[in-house]
Structure formats: structure tokens, C-alpha cells
Coordinates of C-alpha atoms in Angstrom, one line a residue:
X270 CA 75.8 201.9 6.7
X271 CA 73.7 201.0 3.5
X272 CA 75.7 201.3 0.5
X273 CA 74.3 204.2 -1.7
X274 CA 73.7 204.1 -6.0
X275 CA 77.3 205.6 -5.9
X276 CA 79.2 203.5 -3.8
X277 CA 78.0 200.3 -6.3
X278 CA 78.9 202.4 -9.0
X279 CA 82.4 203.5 -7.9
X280 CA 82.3 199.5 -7.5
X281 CA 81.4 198.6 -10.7
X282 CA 83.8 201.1 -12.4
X283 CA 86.8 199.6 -10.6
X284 CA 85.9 195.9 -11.4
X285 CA 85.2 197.4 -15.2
X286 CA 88.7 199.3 -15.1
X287 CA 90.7 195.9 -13.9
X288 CA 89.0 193.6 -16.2
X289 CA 90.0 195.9 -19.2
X290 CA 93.6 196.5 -17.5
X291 CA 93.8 192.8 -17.6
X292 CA 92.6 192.2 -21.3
X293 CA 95.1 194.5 -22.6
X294 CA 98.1 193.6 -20.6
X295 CA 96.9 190.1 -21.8
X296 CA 97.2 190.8 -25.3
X297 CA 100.4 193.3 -25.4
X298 CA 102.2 190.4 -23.4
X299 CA 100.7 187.4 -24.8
X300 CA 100.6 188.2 -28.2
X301 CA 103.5 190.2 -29.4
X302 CA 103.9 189.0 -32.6
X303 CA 100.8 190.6 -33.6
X304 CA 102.6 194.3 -32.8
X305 CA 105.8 193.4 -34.8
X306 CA 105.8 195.7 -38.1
X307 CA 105.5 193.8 -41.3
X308 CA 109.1 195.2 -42.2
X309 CA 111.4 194.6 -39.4
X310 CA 112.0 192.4 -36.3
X311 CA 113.8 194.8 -33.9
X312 CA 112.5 194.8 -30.1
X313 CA 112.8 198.7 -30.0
X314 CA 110.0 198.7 -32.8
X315 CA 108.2 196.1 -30.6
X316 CA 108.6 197.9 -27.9
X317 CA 107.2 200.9 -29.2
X318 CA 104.7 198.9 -30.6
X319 CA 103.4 196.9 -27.4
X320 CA 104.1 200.3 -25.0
X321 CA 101.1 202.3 -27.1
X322 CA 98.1 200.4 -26.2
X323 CA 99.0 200.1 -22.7
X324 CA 99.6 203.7 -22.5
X325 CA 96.4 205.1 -24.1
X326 CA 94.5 202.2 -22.4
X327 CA 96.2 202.1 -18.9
X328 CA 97.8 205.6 -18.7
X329 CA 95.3 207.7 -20.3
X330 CA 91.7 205.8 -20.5
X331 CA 91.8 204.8 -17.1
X332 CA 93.5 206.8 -15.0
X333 CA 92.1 209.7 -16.6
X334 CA 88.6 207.6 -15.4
X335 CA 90.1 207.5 -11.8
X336 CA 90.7 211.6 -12.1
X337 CA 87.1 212.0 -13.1
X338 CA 85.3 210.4 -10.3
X339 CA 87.7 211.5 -7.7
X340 CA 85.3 213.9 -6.4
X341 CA 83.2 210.8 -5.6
X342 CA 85.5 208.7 -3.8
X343 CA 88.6 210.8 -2.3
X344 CA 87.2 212.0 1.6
X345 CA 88.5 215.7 2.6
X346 CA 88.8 218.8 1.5
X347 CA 87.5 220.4 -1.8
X348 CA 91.1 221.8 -2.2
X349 CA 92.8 218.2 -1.6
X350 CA 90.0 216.6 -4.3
X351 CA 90.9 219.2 -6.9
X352 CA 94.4 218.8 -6.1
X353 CA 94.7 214.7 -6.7
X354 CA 92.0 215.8 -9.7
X355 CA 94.5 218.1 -11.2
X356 CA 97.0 215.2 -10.5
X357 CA 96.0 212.2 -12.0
X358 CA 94.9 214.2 -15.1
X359 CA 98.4 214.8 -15.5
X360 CA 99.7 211.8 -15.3
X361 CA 96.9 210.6 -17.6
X362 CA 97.9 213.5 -20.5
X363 CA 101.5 212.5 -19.7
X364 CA 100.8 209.0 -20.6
X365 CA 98.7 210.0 -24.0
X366 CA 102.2 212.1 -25.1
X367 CA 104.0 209.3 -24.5
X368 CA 101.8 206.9 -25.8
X369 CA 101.3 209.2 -29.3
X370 CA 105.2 209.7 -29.3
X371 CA 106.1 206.0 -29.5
X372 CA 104.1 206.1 -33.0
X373 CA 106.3 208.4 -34.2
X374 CA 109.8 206.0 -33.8
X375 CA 108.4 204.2 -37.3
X376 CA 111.5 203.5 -39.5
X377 CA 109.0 205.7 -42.1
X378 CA 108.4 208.4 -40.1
X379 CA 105.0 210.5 -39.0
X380 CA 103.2 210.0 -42.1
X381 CA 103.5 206.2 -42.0
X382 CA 101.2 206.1 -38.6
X383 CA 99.0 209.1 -38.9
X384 CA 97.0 208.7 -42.0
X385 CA 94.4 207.4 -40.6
X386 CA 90.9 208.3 -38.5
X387 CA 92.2 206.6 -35.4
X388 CA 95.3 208.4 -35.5
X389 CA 93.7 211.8 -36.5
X390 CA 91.4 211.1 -33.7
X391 CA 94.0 210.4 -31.3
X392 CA 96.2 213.9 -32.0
X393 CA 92.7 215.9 -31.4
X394 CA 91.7 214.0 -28.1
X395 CA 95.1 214.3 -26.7
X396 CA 95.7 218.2 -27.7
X397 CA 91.6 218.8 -26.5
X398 CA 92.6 217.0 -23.4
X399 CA 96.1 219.3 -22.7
X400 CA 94.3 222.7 -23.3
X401 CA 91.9 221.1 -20.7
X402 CA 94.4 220.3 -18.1
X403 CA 96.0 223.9 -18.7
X404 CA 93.0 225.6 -18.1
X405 CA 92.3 223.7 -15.0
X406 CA 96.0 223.9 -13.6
X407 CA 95.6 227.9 -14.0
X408 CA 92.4 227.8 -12.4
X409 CA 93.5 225.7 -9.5
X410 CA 95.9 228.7 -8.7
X411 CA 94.0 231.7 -9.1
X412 CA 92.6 233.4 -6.1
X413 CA 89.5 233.9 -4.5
X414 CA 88.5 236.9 -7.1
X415 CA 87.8 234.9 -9.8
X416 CA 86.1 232.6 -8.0
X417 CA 82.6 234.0 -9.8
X418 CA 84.3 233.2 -13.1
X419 CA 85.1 229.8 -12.2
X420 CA 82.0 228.9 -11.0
X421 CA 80.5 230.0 -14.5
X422 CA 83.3 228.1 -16.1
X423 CA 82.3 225.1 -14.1
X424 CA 79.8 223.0 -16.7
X425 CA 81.7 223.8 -19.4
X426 CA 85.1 222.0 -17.4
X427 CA 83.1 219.1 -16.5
X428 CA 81.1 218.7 -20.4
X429 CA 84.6 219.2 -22.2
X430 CA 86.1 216.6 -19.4
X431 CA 82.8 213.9 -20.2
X432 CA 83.3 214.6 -24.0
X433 CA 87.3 214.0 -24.6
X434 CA 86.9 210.8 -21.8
X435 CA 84.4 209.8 -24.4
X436 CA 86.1 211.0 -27.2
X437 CA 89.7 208.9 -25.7
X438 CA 87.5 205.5 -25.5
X439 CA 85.8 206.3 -29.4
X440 CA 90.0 206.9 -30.2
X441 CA 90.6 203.6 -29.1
X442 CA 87.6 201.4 -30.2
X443 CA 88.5 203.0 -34.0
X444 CA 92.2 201.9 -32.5
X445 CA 90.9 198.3 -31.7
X446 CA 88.6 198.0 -35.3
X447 CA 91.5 199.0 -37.5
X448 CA 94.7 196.6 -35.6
X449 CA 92.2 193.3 -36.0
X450 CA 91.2 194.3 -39.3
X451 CA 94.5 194.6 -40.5
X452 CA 95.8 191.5 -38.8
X453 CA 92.9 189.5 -40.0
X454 CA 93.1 190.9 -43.7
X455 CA 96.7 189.5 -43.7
X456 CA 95.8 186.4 -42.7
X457 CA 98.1 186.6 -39.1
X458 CA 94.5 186.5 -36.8
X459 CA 92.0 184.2 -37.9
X460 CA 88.5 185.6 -37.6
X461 CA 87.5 183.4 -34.4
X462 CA 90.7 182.9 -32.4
X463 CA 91.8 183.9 -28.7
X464 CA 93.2 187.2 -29.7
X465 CA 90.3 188.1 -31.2
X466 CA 88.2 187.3 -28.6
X467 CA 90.7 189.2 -26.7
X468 CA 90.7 192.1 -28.7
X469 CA 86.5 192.2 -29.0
X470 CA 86.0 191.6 -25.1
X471 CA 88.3 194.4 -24.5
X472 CA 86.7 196.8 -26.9
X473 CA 83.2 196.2 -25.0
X474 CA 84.5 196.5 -21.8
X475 CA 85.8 199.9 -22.4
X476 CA 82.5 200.8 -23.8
X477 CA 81.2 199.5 -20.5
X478 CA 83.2 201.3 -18.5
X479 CA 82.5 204.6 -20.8
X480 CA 79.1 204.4 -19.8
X481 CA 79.8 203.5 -16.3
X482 CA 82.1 206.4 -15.4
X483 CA 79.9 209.1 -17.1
X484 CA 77.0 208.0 -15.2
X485 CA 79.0 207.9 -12.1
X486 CA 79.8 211.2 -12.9
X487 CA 76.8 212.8 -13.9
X488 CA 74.8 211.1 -11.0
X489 CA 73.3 213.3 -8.0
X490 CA 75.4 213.5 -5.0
X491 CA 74.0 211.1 -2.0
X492 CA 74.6 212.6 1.5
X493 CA 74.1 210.9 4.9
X494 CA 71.7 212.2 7.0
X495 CA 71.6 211.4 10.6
X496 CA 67.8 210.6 11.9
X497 CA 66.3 213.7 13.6
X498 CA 66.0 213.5 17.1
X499 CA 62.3 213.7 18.5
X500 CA 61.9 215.5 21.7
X501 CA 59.0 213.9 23.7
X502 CA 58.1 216.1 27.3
X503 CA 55.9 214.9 30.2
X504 CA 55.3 216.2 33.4
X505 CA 58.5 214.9 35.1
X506 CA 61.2 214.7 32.7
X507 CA 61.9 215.0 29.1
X508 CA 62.6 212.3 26.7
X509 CA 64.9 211.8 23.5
X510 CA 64.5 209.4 20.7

């Protein structure tokens, strides 16, 4: 069977997806002294510190990707698509919580880590993104007469979905731009090093991937036909091909 547009885009998201997966796992791990706070060396702040990228990048970017396109890759029913759908979206919005709650453990408190756009930015996607869920978790239980309403609801659910996905990898390029900024205006990253290169290849990819996964989204649907069977008669018998 010939591999359709989809299928090498479901492809290409995936191999986008591990590529950034492995870029910021690479520099939580690698690098931890560049998530250690200026005024204190205790491992729960580092902790705290390393578990935030990997939750807004892994848990919420990603996987939030995976929920998106699941009506592209996931065989069965509608209700089983909707269900996994409805799934990984929460494990996604559990993830950005989480990830926005371990900014909160500063020995300053709140105001220390949200004064800026990246955190503003952060609090909106991650509120826009619950109401989201919400409204699709009470959908995904109502019964059949609403199903009118829902159907009208439709491009609105999947336009909010594109725009806080979008929104979520804006958060974290903002996220990316302000942490090398800072770590290079103190003189701990030098301008052309391996973190940075880390830290710049992993801000493109996600912008890759952006693009990737909307398009997958937004694509047309590509169904197999089967070839039409042509009936040929003659005078003795009657021939398929």
C-alpha cells in the first residue's frame, strides 16, 4: 500500500517530537548547573528547576501534539479516538499544572517567577487550555440531543485547540529566549558553546514541529479506495476485472 501525504507526515512529526524530546532531556540532564538559582544550591530547587522544561516540553508540548493528531493515526471507532483524544489532553494539562506549580516553590515566592511575558504567557495558555479540556470532557458525555450543538461547536474546538498548541510552543520559545539570555548576560553560557547550541536547536525544532503538527492537522483526510470492478459480458460467460 502506497504511503499517503499523511502517513509521511505522522512520520515526520514523530521523528520532529523525539529529536526535541532528546534536546531537552539533553540539556535538563547535562547541564544542570545552568538551572541552579543564583541564591542557593539545594537539589529540591534544582529539581524544581530541571522538572519545568521537561514538563512543558515533554508533558504538555508533545503529548498535547500526540492528542491532536490522534484522529489521524489511532484505527477504530470515532468514540475510542475521542476517548484517547480526551485522554492524552489530560495528561498533557496535568503536566502544564505541574510544570507551572514547580515555579511557584522559589524561596521568593510567586512574584519572583511570574513577572515576566513568558510566564504571563504560560498562566494564559495553560488556563485557555483547561477551559478547553472541560468543555470537551462535558461534551464527550452528553447525549445524542445535542449532537446538533456539537457539531456547530466543532471548528471552534479544533481553532481554540491549533491556537493554544501554538500559543504553548510561542510560551516556550519566549521560555528558551529569556533562560539563554539570562545565562549569557551573566557570563555562565558563552555566546557560542554546546548549550547554546543546544538550547537554539531545540527552539527550532519545536517551531518545526509547530508547523508540522498543524498541517498534519489541518490537512484533507486521504481514504483508500479499492479499484472498481469492471464487468465485461460475452456470449458464453461473464468476465470480472
Amino acid at each position: 500500500m502506497k504511503p499517503t501525504v499523511t502517513d509521511s507526515l505522522l512520520l515526520l512529526t514523530r521523528v520532529s517530537a523525539t529529536v526535541v524530546a532528546i534536546l531537552v532531556i539533553t540539556w535538563a540532564l547535562y547541564f544542570t548547573t545552568s538551572f541552579l538559582p543564583t541564591h542557593t544550591l539545594s537539589q529540591r530547587d534544582l529539581i524544581y528547576s530541571i522538572l519545568h522544561p521537561l514538563l512543558m516540553v515533554i508533558g504538555f508540548i508533545l503529548i498535547s501534539g500526540e492528542a491532536i493528531l490522534v484522529h489521524r493515526w489511532l484505527p477504530g471507532s470515532r468514540k475510542k479516538k475521542k476517548w484517547v483524544h480526551l485522554w492524552l489532553q489530560g495528561v498533557a494539562l496535568a503536566s502544564g499544572i505541574f510544570g507551572i506549580w514547580t515555579k511557584f516553590q522559589g524561596r521568593d515566592g510567586v512574584v519572583a517567577n511570574f513577572y515576566s511575558l513568558h510566564s504571563w504567557l504560560g498562566l494564559f495558555c495553560v488556563s485557555l487550555f483547561g477551559a478547553q479540556w472541560l468543555m470537551g470532557f462535558l461534551s464527550f458525555w452528553h447525549k445524542g440531543e445535542v449532537r446538533m450543538t456539537r457539531i456547530r461547536v466543532l471548528p471552534w474546538h479544533v481553532f481554540l485547540g491549533l491556537y493554544t498548541y501554538g500559543l504553548a510552543v510561542v510560551t516556550a520559545e519566549t521560555g528558551l529566549l529569556e533562560k539563554l539570555t539570562f545565562l549569557q548576560t551573566k557570563g555562565v553560557v558563552l555566546k557560542r558553546c554546546n548549550e547554546s547550541m543546544i538550547v537554539n536547536g531545540l527552539g527550532l525544532g519545536l517551531a518545526m514541529l509547530c508547523g508540522i503538527v498543524i498541517s498534519t492537522a489541518i490537512s484533507p483526510k486521504q481514504h483508500q479506495t479499492t479499484p472498481a470492478t469492471k464487468v465485461v459480458y460475452s456470449d458464453t460467460k461473464c468476465l470480472t476485472s
